[in-house]
XYZ file of C-alpha atoms in Angstrom:
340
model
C 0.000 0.000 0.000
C 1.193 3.177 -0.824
C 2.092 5.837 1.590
C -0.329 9.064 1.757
C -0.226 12.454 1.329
C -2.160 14.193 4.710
C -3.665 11.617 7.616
C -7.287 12.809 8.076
C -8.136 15.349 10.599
C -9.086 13.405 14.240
C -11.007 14.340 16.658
C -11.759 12.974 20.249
C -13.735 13.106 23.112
C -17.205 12.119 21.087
C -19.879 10.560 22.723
C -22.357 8.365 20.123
C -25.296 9.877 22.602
C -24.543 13.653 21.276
C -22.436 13.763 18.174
C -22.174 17.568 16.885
C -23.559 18.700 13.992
C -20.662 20.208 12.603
C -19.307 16.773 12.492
C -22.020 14.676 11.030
C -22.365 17.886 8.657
C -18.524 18.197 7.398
C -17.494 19.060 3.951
C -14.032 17.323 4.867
C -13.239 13.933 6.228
C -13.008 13.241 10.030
C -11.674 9.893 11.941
C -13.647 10.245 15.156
C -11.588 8.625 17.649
C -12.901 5.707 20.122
C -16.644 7.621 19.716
C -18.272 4.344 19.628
C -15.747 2.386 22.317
C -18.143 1.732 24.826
C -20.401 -0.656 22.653
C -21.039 -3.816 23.792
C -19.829 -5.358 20.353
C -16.460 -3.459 20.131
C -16.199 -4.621 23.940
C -16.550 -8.662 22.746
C -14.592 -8.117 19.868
C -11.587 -6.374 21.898
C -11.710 -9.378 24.326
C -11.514 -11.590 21.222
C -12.560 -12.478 17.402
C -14.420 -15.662 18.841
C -16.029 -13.185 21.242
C -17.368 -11.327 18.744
C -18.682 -13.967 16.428
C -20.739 -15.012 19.761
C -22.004 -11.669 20.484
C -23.399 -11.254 16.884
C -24.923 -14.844 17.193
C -27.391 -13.237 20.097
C -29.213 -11.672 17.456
C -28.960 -14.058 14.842
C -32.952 -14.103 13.222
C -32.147 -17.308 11.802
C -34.328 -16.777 8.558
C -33.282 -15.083 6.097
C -30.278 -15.945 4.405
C -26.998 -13.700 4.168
C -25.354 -12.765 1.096
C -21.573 -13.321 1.290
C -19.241 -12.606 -1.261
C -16.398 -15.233 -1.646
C -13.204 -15.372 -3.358
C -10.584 -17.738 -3.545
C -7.106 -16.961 -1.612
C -5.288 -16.187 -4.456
C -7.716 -12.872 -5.072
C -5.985 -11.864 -1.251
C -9.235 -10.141 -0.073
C -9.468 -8.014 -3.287
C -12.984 -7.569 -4.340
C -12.489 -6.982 -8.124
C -13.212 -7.796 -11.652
C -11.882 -10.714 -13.836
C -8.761 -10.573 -15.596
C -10.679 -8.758 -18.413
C -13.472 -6.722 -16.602
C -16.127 -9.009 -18.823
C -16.673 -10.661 -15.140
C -15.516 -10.549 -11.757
C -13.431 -12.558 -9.770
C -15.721 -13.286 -6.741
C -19.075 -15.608 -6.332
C -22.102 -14.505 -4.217
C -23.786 -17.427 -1.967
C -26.554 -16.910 -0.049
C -25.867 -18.529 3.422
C -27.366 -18.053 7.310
C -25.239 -15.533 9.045
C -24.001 -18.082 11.819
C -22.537 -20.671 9.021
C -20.823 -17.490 7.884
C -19.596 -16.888 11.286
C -18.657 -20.062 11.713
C -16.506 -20.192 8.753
C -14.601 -17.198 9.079
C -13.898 -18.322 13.129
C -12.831 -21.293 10.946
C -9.856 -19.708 8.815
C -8.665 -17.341 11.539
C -5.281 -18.352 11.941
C -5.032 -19.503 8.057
C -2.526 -17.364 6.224
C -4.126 -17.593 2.815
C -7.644 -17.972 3.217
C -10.332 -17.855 0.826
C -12.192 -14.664 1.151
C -15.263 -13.982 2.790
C -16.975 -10.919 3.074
C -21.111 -10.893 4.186
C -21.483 -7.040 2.544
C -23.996 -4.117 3.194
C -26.511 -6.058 5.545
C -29.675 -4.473 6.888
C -28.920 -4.511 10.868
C -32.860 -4.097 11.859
C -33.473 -7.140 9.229
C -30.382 -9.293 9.803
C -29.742 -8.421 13.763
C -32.777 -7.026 15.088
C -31.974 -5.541 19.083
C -28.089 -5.139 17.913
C -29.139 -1.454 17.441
C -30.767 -1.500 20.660
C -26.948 -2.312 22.646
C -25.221 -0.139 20.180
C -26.936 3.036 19.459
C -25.818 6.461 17.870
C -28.599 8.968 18.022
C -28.517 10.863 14.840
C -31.070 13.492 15.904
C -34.174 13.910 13.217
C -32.083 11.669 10.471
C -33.117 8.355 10.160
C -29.994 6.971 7.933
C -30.027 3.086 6.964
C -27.763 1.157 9.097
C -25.909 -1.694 7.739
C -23.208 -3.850 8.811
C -20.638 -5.678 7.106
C -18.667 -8.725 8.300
C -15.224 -10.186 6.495
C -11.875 -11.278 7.058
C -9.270 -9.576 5.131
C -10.515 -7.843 2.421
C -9.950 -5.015 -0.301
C -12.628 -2.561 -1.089
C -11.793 -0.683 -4.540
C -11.657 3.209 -4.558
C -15.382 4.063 -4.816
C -18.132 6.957 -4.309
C -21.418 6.893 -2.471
C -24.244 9.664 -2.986
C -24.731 9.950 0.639
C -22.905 10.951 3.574
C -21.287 7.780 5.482
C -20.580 7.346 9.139
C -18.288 4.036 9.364
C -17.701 2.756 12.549
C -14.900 -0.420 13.176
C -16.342 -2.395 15.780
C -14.068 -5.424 15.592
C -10.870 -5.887 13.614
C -8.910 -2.671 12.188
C -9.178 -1.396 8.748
C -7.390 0.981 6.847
C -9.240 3.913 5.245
C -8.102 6.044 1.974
C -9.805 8.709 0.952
C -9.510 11.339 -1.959
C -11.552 14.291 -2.948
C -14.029 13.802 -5.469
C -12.613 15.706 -7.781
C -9.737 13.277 -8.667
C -12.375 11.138 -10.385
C -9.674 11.978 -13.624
C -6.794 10.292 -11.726
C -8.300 6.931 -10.327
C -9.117 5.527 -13.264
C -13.104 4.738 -12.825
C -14.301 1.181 -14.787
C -17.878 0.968 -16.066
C -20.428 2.559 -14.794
C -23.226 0.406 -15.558
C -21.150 -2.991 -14.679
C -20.063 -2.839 -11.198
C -18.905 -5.184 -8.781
C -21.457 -4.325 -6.099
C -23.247 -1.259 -7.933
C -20.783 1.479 -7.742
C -18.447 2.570 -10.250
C -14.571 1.583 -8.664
C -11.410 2.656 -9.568
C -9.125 0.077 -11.579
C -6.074 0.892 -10.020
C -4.546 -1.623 -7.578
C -3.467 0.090 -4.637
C -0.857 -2.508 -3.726
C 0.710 -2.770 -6.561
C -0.606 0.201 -8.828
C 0.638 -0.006 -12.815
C 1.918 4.056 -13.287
C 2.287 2.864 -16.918
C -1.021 1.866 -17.611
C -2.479 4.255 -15.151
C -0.294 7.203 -15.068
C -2.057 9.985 -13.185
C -2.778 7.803 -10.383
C 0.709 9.016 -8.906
C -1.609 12.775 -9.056
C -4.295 11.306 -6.967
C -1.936 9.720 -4.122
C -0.482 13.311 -3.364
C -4.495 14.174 -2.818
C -4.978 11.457 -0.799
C -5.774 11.268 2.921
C -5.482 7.964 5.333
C -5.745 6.341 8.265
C -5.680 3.091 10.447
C -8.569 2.576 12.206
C -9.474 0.761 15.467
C -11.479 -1.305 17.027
C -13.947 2.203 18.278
C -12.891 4.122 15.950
C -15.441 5.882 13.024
C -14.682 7.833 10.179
C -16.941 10.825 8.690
C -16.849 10.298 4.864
C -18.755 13.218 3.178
C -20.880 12.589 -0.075
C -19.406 11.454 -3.114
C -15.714 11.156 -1.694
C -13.600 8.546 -3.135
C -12.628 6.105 -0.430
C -10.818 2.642 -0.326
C -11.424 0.341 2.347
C -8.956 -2.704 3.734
C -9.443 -4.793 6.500
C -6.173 -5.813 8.222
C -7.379 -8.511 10.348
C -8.735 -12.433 10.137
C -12.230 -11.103 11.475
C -13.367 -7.630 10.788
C -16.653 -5.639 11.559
C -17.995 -2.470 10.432
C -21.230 -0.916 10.795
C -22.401 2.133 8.416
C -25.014 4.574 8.567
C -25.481 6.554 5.127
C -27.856 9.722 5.112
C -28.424 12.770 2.853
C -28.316 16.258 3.511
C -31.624 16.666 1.085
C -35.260 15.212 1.248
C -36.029 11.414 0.997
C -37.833 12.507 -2.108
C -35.333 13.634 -4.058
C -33.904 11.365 -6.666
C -30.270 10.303 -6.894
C -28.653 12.538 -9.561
C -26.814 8.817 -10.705
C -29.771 8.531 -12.548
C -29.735 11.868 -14.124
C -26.028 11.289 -15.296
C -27.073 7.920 -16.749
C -29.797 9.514 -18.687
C -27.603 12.192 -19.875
C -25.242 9.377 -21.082
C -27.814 7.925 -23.092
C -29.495 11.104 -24.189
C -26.739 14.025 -24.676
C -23.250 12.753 -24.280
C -23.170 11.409 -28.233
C -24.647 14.163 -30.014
C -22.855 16.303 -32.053
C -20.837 18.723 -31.375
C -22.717 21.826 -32.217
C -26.142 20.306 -30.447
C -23.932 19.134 -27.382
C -22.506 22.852 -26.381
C -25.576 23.817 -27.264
C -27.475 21.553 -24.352
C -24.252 22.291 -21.788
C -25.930 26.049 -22.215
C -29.176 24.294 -21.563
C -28.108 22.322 -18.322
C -25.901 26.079 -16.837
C -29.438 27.959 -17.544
C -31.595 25.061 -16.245
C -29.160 23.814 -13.442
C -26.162 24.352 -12.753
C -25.950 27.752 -12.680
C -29.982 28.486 -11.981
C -31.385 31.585 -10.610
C -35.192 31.933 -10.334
C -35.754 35.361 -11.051
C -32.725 35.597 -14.140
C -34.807 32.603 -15.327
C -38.056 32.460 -14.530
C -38.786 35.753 -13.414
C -40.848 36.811 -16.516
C -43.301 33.543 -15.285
C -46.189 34.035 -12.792
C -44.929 32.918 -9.923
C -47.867 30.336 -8.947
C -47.523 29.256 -12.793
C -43.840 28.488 -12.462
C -43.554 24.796 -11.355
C -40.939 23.232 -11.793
C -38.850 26.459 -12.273
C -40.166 27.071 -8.941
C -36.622 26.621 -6.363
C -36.448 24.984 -3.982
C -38.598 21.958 -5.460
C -40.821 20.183 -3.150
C -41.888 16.991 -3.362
C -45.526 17.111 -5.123
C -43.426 19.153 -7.655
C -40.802 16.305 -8.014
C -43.137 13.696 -8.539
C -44.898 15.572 -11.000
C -41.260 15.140 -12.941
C -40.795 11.538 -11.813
C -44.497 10.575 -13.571
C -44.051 12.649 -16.456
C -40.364 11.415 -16.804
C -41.669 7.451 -16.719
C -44.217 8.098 -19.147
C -41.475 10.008 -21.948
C -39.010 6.498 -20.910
C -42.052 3.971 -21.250
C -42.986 5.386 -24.777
């Protein structure tokens, strides 16, 4: 792994009962040290991994099946395409949780282990009460909570719409983030062909190829770390790039993702993917003219410059801020243009 430019700012002294909201509001990336120590699952996994994988048992539903993505050894935790991005080098399985557990307790002390990783899992489905011993009170947000359980595994460089509050809880794992505007220097694969629905970067981070990706050598003096503990959380703000390892035989981390904007509000993924399809390929002369569109209509919109001339209870969707009987309005009439 290569070395990184700037550790990410720290702070301590947090309490999960009362966490500020200049912290869970931050444009910039904070590793919130020990905030979630006291939890009864980062006690058990402190006193051991077979402590842990008992204390996760308690709330075991026993119904639904898992799904846990598996490699073999020689991918060495790397969740990533095939040789030739047509496929990827991993199988899903779905499995109960505890035969999960009970397999990674099984290849602890292995050195070369096949890879296991139980991804993005619903607590409140999957572990209903765990939220219950191991609370953070978000105030009037109500973000999803998921939890993900692995040995040692490597997350490519990816993006996530919302903002993400990862918290280790057993195991340590090593975080690297970069800003999102070095999308240019990581090298993004497809979008619409994803190892677990987000766009990644192709580089290799333990052994990155300057040749075939030479800008990535750019994005490392961007980039901001750290090593994370058992405790520890990180604050990743929407749409930064980050890379995730674990370092240990048994890791857990549990996520809460939120966004600063209505529920109602689409994701603008989609809005890029229609563009794609809809602006990206036409020529020249018609694209710049639709950029001028998309500054008047968007990214540069002002409601009297544009819409002033307009009635202001006939303005709809010109109206700003949208709400959300104007937005699905847009949705409906948007399905019925696609469904044509």
């Amino acid at each position: 792994m290569l070395p990184v430019a700037e550790s990410i700012r720290e702070v301590t002294g947090l309490v999960p009962e009362a966490l500020p909201e200049d912290v869970l509001r931050s444009p910039e990336p904070l590793v919130l040290r020990g905030v979630v120590g006291q939890w009864p699952m980062v006690r058990a996994a402190r006193e051991s991994a077979a402590a842990a994988i008992a204390y996760l048992k308690r709330f075991d539903h026993r119904g639904m099946p898992v799904v846990a993505t598996v490699a073999p050894p020689e991918a060495a935790g790397r969740v990533f395409y095939a040789e030739d991005i047509s496929g990827f080098n991993f199988r899903r399985e779905k499995i109960p949780l505890a035969v999960a557990l009970d397999t990674l307790r099984k290849y602890l002390d292995d050195p070369a282990p096949p890879s296991i990783y139980v991804a993005s899992t619903t607590i409140d489905t999957f572990l209903p009460g765990f939220r219950d011993e191991n609370a953070i009170d978000f105030g009037a947000r109500d973000p999803l909570a998921s939890i993900w359980i692995g040995n040692r595994s490597r997350i490519p460089a990816h993006q996530d719409v919302p903002d993400n509050l990862a918290c280790v809880v057993a195991g340590r794992r090593r975080v690297t983030l970069f800003p999102p505007d070095q999308l240019e220097n990581l090298y993004i694969g497809p979008l619409d062909h994803t190892p677990a629905g987000q766009a990644v970067s192709l580089v290799d981070f333990h052994a990155p190829d300057h040749a075939r990706f030479p800008k990535f050598a750019e994005a490392m003096r961007h980039a901001r770390g750290a090593v994370l503990e058992p405790g520890d959380a990180v604050l990743i703000p929407s749409m930064w790039w980050h890379h995730m390892e674990g370092l240990d035989g048994f890791n857990v981390l549990v996520n809460y993702w939120w966004r600063q904007v209505p529920a109602w509000m689409d994701t603008p993924m989609n809005a890029l993917m229609l563009a794609i399809m809809c602006v990206r390929d036409l020529p020249p002369a018609e694209r710049a003219i639709w950029k001028d569109v998309f500054d008047h209509y968007v990214f540069d919109y002002d409601e009297a410059g544009v819409a002033g001339h307009i009635p202001e209870a006939a303005r709809r969707v010109l109206s700003s801020p949208l709400d959300e009987a104007r937005v699905r309005h847009l949705r409906t009439l948007l399905l019925q243009r696609l469904n044509r």
